[in-house]
Coordinates of C-alpha atoms and ligand atoms in Angstrom, one line a residue:
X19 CA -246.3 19.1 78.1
X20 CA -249.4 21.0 77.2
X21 CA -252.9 19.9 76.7
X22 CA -255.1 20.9 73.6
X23 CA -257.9 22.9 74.5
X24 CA -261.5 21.0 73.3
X25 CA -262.2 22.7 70.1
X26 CA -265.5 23.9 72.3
X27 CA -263.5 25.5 74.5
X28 CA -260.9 26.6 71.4
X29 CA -264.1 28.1 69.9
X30 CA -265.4 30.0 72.9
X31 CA -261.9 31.6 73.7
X32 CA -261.6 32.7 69.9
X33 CA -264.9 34.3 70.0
X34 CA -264.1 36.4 73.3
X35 CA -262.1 38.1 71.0
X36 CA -264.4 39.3 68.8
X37 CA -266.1 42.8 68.9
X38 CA -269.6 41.8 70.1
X39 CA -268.6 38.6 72.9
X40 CA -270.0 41.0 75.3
X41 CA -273.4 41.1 73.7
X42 CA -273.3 37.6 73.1
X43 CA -272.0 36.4 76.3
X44 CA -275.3 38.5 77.8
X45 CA -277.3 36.9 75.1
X46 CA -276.9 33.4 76.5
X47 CA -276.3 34.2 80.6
X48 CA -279.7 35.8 80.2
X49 CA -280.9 32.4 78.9
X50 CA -280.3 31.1 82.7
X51 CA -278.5 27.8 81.0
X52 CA -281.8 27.0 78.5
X53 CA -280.7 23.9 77.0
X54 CA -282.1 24.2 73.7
X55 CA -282.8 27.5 73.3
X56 CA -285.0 29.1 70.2
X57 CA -283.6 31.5 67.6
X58 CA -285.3 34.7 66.7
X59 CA -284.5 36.8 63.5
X60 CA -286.2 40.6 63.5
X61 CA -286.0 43.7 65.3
X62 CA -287.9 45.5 67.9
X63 CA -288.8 49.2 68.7
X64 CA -289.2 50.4 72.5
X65 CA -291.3 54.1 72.4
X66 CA -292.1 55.9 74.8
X67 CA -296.0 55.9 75.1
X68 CA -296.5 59.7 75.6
X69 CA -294.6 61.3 73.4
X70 CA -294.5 58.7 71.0
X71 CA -290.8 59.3 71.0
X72 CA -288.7 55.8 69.8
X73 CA -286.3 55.2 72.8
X74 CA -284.5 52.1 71.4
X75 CA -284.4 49.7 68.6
X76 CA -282.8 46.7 68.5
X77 CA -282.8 44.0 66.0
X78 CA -281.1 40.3 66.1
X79 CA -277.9 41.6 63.9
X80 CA -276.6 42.4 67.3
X81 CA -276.2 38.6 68.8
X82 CA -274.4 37.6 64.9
X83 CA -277.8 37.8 63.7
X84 CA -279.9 35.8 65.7
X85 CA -282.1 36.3 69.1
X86 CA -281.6 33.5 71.6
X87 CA -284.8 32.9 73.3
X88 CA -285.6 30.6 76.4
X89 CA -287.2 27.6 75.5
X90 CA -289.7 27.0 78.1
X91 CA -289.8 23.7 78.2
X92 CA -291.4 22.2 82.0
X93 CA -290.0 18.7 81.4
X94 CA -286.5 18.1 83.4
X95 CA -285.8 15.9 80.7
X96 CA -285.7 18.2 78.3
X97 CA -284.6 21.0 79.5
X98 CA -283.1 22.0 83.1
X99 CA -282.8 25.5 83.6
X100 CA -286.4 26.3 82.2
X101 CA -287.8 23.2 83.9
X102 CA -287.1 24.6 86.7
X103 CA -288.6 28.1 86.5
X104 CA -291.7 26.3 85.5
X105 CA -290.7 24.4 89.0
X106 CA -290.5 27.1 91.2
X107 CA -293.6 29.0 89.9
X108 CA -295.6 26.5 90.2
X109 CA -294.9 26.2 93.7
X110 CA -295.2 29.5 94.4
X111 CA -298.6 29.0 92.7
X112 CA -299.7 26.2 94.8
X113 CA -298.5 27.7 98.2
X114 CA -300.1 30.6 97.4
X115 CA -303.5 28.9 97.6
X116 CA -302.9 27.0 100.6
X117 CA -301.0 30.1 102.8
X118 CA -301.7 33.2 100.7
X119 CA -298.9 35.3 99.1
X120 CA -298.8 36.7 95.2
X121 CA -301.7 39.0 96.4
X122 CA -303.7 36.0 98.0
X123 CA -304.5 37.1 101.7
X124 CA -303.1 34.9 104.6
X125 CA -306.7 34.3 105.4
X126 CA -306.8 31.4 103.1
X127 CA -305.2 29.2 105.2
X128 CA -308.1 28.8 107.2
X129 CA -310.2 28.1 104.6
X130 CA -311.0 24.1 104.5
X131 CA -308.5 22.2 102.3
X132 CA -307.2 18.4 102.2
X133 CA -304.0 16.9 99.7
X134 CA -306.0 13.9 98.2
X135 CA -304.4 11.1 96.1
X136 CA -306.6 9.4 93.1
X137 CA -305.4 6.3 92.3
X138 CA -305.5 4.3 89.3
X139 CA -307.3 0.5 89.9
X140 CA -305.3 -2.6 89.4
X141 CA -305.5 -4.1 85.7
X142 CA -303.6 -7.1 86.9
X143 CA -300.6 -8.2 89.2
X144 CA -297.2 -6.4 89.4
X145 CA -294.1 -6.6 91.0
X146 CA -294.2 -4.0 93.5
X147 CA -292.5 -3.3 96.5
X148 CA -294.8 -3.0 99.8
X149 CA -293.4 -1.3 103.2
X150 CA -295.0 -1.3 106.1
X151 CA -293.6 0.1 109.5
X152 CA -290.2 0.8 107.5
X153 CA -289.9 -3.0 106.7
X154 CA -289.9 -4.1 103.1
X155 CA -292.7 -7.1 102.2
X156 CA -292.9 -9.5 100.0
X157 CA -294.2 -8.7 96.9
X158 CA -297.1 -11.0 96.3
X159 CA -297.2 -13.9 98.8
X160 CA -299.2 -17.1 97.4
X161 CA -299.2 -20.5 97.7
X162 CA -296.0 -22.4 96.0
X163 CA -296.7 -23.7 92.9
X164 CA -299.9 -21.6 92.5
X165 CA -299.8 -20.6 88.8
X166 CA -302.5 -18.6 86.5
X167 CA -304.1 -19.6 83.1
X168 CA -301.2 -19.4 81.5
X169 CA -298.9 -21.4 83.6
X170 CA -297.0 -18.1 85.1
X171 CA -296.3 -18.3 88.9
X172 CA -299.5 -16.1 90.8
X173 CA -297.0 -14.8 93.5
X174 CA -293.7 -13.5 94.1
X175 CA -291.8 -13.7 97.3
X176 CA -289.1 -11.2 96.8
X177 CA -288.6 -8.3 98.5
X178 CA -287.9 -6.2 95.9
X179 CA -285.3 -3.3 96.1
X180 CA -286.2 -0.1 95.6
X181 CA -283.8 -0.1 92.1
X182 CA -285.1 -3.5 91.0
X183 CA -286.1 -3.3 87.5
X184 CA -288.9 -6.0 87.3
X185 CA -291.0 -3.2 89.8
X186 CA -294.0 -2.4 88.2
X187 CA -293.9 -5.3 85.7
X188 CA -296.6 -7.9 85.0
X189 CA -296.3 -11.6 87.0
X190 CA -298.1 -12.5 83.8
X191 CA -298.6 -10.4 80.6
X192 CA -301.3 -11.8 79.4
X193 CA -303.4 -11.9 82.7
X194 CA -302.6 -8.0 82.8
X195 CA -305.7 -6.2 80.8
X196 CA -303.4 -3.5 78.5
X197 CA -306.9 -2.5 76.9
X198 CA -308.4 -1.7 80.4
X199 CA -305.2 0.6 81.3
X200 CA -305.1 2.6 77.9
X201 CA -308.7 3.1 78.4
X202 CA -308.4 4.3 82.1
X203 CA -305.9 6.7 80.6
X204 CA -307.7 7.9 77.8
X205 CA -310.8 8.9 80.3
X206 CA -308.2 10.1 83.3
X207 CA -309.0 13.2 82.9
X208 CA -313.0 13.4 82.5
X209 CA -313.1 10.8 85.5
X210 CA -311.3 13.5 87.4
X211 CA -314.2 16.2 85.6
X212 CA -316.7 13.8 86.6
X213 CA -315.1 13.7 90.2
X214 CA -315.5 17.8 90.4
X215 CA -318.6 18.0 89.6
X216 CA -319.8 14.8 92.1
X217 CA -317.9 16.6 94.9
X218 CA -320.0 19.6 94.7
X219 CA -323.3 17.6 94.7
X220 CA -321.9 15.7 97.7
X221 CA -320.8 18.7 99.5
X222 CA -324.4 20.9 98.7
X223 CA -326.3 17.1 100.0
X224 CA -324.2 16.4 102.5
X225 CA -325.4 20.3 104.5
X226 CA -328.2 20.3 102.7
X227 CA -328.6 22.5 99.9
X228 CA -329.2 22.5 96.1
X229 CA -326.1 22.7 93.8
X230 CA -327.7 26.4 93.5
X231 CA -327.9 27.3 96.9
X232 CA -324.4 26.1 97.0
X233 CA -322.5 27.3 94.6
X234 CA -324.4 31.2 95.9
X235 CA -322.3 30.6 99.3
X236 CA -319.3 28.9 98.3
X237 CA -317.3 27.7 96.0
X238 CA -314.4 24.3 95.1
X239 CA -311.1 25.3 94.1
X240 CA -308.6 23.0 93.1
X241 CA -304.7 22.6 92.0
X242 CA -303.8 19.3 90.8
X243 CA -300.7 17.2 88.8
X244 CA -300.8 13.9 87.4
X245 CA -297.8 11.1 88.5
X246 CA -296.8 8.4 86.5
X247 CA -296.3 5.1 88.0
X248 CA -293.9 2.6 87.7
X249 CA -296.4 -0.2 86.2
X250 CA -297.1 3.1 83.4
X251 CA -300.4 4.5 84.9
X252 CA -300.9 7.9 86.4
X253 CA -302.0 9.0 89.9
X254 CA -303.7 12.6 90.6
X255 CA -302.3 14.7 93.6
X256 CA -304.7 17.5 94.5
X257 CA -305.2 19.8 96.6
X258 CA -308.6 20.7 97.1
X259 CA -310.4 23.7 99.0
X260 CA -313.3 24.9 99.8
X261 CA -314.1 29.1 100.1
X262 CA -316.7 31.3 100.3
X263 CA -318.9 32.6 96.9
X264 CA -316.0 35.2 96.1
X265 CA -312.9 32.2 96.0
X266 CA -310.1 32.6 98.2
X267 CA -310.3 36.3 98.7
X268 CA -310.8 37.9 102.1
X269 CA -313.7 39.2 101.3
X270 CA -315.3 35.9 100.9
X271 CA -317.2 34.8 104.2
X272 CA -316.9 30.8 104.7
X273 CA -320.4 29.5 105.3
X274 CA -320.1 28.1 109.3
X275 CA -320.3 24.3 108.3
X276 CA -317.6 24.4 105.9
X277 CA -314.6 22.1 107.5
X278 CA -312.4 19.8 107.6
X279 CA -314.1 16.5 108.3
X280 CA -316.6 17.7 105.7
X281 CA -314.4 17.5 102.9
X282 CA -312.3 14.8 103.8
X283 CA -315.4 12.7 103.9
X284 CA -317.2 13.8 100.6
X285 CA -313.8 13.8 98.4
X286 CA -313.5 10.0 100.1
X287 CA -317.6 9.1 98.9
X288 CA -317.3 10.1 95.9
X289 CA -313.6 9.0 94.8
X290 CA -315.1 5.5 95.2
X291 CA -318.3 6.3 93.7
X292 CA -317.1 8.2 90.3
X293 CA -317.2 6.3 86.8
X294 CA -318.0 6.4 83.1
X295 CA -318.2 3.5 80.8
X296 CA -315.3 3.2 78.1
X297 CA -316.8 2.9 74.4
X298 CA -316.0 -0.1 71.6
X299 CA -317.4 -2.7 74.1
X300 CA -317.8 -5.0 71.2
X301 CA -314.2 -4.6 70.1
X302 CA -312.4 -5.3 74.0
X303 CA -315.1 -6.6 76.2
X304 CA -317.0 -3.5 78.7
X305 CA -315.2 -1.4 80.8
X306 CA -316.2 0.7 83.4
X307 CA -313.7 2.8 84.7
X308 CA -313.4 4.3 88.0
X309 CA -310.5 5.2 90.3
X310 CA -308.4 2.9 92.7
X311 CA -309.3 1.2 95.5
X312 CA -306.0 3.2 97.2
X313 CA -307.6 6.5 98.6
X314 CA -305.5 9.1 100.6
X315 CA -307.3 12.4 101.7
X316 CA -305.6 14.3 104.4
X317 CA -305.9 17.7 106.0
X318 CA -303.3 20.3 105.1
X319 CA -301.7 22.5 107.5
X320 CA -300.3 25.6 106.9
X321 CA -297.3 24.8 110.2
X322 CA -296.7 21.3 110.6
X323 CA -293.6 19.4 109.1
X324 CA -295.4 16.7 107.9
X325 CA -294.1 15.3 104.7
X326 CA -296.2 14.8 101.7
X327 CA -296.7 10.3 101.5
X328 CA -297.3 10.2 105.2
X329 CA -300.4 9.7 106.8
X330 CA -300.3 12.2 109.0
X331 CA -301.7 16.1 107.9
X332 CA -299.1 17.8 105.2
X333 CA -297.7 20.4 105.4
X334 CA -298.4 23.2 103.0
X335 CA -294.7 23.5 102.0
X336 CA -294.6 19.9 101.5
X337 CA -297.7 19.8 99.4
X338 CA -297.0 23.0 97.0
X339 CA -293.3 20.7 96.5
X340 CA -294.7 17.5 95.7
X341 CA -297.3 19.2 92.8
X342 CA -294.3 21.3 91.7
X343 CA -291.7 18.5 91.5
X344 CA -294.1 16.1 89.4
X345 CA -295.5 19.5 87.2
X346 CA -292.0 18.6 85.8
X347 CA -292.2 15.2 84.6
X348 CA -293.7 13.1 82.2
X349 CA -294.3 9.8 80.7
X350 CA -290.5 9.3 81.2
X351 CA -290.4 8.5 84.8
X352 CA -292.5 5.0 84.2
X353 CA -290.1 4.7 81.4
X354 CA -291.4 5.6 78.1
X355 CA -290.5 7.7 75.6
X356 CA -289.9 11.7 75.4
X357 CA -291.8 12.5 71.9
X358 CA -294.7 11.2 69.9
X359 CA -294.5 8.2 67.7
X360 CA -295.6 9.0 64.2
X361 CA -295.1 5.5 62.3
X362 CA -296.1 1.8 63.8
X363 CA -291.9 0.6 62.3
X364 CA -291.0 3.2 65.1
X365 CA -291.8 0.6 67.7
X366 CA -289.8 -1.6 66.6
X367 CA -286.6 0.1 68.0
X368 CA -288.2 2.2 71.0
X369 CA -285.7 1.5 73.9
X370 CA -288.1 1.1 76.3
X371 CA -289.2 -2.0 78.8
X372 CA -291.4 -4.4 77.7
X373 CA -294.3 -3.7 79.6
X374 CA -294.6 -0.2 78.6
X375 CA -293.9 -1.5 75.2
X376 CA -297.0 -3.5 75.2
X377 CA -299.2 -0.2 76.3
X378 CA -298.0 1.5 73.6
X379 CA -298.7 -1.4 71.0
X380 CA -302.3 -1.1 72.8
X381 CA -302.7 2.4 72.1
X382 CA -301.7 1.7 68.5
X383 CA -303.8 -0.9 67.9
X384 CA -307.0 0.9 69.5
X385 CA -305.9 4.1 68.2
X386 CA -306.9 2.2 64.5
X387 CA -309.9 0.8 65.4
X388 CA -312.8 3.8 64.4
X389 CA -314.4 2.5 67.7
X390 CA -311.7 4.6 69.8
X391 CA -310.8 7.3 67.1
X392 CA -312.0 10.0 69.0
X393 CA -309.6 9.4 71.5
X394 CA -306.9 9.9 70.0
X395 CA -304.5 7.1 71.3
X396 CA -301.9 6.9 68.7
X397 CA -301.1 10.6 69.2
X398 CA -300.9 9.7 72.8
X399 CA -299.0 6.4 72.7
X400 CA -295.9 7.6 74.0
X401 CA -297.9 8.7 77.3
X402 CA -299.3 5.5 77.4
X403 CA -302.4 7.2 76.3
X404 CA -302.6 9.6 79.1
X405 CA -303.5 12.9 77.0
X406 CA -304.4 15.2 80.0
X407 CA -302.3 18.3 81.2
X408 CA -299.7 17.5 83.8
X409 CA -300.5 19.9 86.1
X410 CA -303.7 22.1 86.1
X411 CA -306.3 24.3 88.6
X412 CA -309.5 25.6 88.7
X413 CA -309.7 29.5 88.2
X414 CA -310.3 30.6 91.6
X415 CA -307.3 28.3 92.9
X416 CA -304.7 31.3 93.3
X417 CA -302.6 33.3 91.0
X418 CA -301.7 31.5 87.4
X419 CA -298.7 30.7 85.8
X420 CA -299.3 33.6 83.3
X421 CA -299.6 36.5 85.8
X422 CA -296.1 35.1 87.4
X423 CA -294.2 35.0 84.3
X424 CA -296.1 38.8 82.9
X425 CA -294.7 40.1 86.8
X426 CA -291.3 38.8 85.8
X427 CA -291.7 40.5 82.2
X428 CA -292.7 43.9 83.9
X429 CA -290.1 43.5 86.2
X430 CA -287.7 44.0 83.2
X431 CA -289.0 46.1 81.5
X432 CA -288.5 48.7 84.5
X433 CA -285.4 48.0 84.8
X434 CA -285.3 48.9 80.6
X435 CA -287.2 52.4 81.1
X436 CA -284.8 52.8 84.1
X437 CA -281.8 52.2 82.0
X438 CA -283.6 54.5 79.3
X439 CA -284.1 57.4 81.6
X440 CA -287.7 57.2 81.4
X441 CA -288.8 55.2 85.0
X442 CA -292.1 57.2 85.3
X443 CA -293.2 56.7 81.4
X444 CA -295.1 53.7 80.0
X445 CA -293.4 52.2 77.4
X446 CA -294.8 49.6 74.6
X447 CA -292.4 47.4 72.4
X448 CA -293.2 46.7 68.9
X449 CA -291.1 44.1 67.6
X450 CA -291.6 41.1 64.6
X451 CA -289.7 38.2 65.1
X452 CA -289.8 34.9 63.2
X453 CA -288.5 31.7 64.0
X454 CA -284.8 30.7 62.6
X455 CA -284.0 27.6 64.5
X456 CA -283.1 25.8 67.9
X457 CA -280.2 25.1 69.7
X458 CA -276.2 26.2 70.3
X459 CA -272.6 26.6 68.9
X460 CA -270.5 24.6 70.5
X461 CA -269.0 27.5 71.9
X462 CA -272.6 28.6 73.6
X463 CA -273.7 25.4 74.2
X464 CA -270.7 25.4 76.9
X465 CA -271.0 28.8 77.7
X466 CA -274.7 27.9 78.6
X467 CA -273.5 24.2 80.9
X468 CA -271.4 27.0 82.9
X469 CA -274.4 28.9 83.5
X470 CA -276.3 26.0 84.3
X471 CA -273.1 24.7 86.9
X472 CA -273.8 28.4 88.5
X473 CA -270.7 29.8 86.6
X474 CA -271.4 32.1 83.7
X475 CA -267.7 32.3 82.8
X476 CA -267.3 36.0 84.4
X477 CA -264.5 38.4 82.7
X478 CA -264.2 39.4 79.1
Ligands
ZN23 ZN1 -285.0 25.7 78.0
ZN24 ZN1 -292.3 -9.3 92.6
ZN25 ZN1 -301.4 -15.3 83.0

């Protein structure tokens, strides 16, 4: 008895037989198993940039009339392969500032830096799991029978499993202040401004200096991601140093009281001192926002194997993973939703928890009041009103993102003037492109899994 082929499969082995499966086959490999890729319809020209000769044209005809083109996505949700490029280079990125590498001198690694968590406070109770000493606690120990306003229970005595749904859920939905969390979110990221610029002050009082004197003989850096939560707030991770007036560079002399203890302590002052006062405190009560109780600043070394969530020093390894693996995510790991809700009926039929469904209600509703306009919480809903980057740095941190991805681009496009003949001559491409559409065949969409399963279908 024979099995049918899928008609996927069907597809893929009729196309092998056409003329140009080779060029398509390279077409999608070259995508590295891009899950929704982008299609391009144009032509481009390579010349040679001294004797103005045209080496090579190529247009999209050649891949059945379209250019597949990565889609670059950083979200693991959305897309895989290209998720985890961004991955990678942003690890590369953040190690680089902590151990040198990507033309950052070794010398770095002595410069004064700590991995410091920024927590968001409590807007009421939540199921959470607590572990201490590797024992799992009990979630919220009160009295039996103690209940709040509204006649919920104040505690819970379950030790909750590291799976159980309810984590992160209110005891009481009503007790939990949905306004105060949207509004933490919507000022996340100028609290975290706010906490920059304090930490320079502190630092420049703490030796004594002006912020002028300071910032002449050295300077903050910083690399930082933001985590979602299970209860559906975000956390900061950071790693934040502190170099000489010329950044990280080994030309830039560390003034002899920058160290160690001297960071740790200022980024701990003013973490607890930082806040800013949320507008529309007619409309929801006043809010003053400032960061968690929950403050962990540790050293970073550049040897150790300590893990990134201990307590003792991290390692840099450790550290550069941990930004890199949540530079990835998004809303989606406290269990929202992957794209923005454009009409109040979509809420309706959002498959999301309850509790996240209530803080994206909130940011509706305050997103209509003119009070909280400026914020822009409906466009932000499905982040819970978080509408920050995910991951970002300061200029001086290391390399950037864009100086990895143009060495990748170079790197290419020496192999191309290799393949041309010309490896000493500079080339330029001119090309125009437009946009034609997204996605696959069902033929390349399994063409591009294989790739992705570390196949890529070899023969033909
Ligand atoms: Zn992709
Ligand atoms: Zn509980
Ligand atoms: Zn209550």
């Amino acid at each position: 008895m024979t099995t049918a082929l899928p008609k996927s499969a069907a597809a893929l082995v009729a196309k092998a037989a056409e003329p140009e499966f080779a060029a398509w086959r390279r077409n999608i490999v070259r995508l590295g198993g891009c899950t929704n890729p982008i299609h391009l319809v144009g032509a481009a020209t390579v010349y040679d940039t001294t004797t103005g000769a045209a080496l090579l044209s190529y247009g999209s005809d050649v891949y059945g009339g379209r250019l597949l083109t990565a889609c670059g996505n950083r979200r693991a949700t959305v897309c895989p392969a290209c998720s985890g490029l961004y991955r990678a280079d942003t690890y590369h990125l953040v190690r680089a500032g902590l151990v040198g590498g990507k033309h950052i001198p070794e010398t770095v690694s002595r410069h004064p830096r700590v991995f410091a968590t920024l927590t968001a406070p409590g807007f009421g109770p939540v199921h959470t799991r607590r572990e201490r000493d590797g024992r799992v606690r009990a979630c919220r120990p009160r009295r039996a029978g103690e209940c709040c306003l509204h006649g919920a229970p104040a505690g819970c005595r379950e030790r909750h499993s590291a799976s159980d749904p309810r984590l992160g859920e209110p005891l009481c939905p009503r007790c939990y202040d949905y306004a105060g969390a949207v509004l933490w979110h919507a000022f996340a990221g100028r609290l975290w401004h706010r906490f920059g610029l304090e930490l320079r002050r502190e630092v420049a009082r703490r030796v004594g200096l002006t912020r002028t004197e300071f910032g002449e003989v050295a300077r903050l850096s910083y690399a930082k991601v933001a985590e979602y939560q299970r209860r559906g707030l975000i956390h900061f991770h950071a790693v934040i140093r502190l170099d000489g007036p010329d950044g990280p560079g080994s030309g830039s002399t560390l003034p002899s009281w920058a160290g160690v203890p001297l960071l740790v302590d200022a980024v701990r002052a003013v973490i607890g001192r930082v806040r800013l006062v949320a507008p529309g405190a007619d409309v929801v009560g006043r809010r003053v926002l400032r960061f968690g109780p929950q403050v962990d600043v540790r050293p970073v070394s550049s040897h150790s194997r300590g893990v990134a969530g201990e307590r003792r020093p991290a390692s840099a390894a450790a550290v550069a993973g941990y930004i890199a693996k949540y530079a990835t995510k998004g809303a989606e790991s406290a269990g929202a939703v992957d794209g923005r809700i454009r009409h109040a009926r979509e809420m309706v039929v959002l498959p999301v928890r309850a509790h996240v469904l209530r803080t994206i209600g909130t940011c509706w509703w305050l997103g209509g009041l003119p009070e909280f306009a400026p914020l822009g919480l409906r466009r932000w809903a499905h982040m819970l009103g978080y509408g920050g980057h995910f991951s970002t740095k300061s200029r001086g941190y290391s390399t950037t993102l864009t100086a990895l991805r143009q060495a990748r681009a170079d790197h290419r496009a020496e192999q191309q003037r290799a393949s041309l003949g010309v490896p000493d001559h500079s080339t330029v491409t001119v090309g125009q492109w437009r946009y034609a559409g997204r996605g696959y065949s069902p033929e390349a969409a399994l063409l591009a899994a294989s790739v992705r399963e570390g196949g890529g279908l070899h023969g033909a």
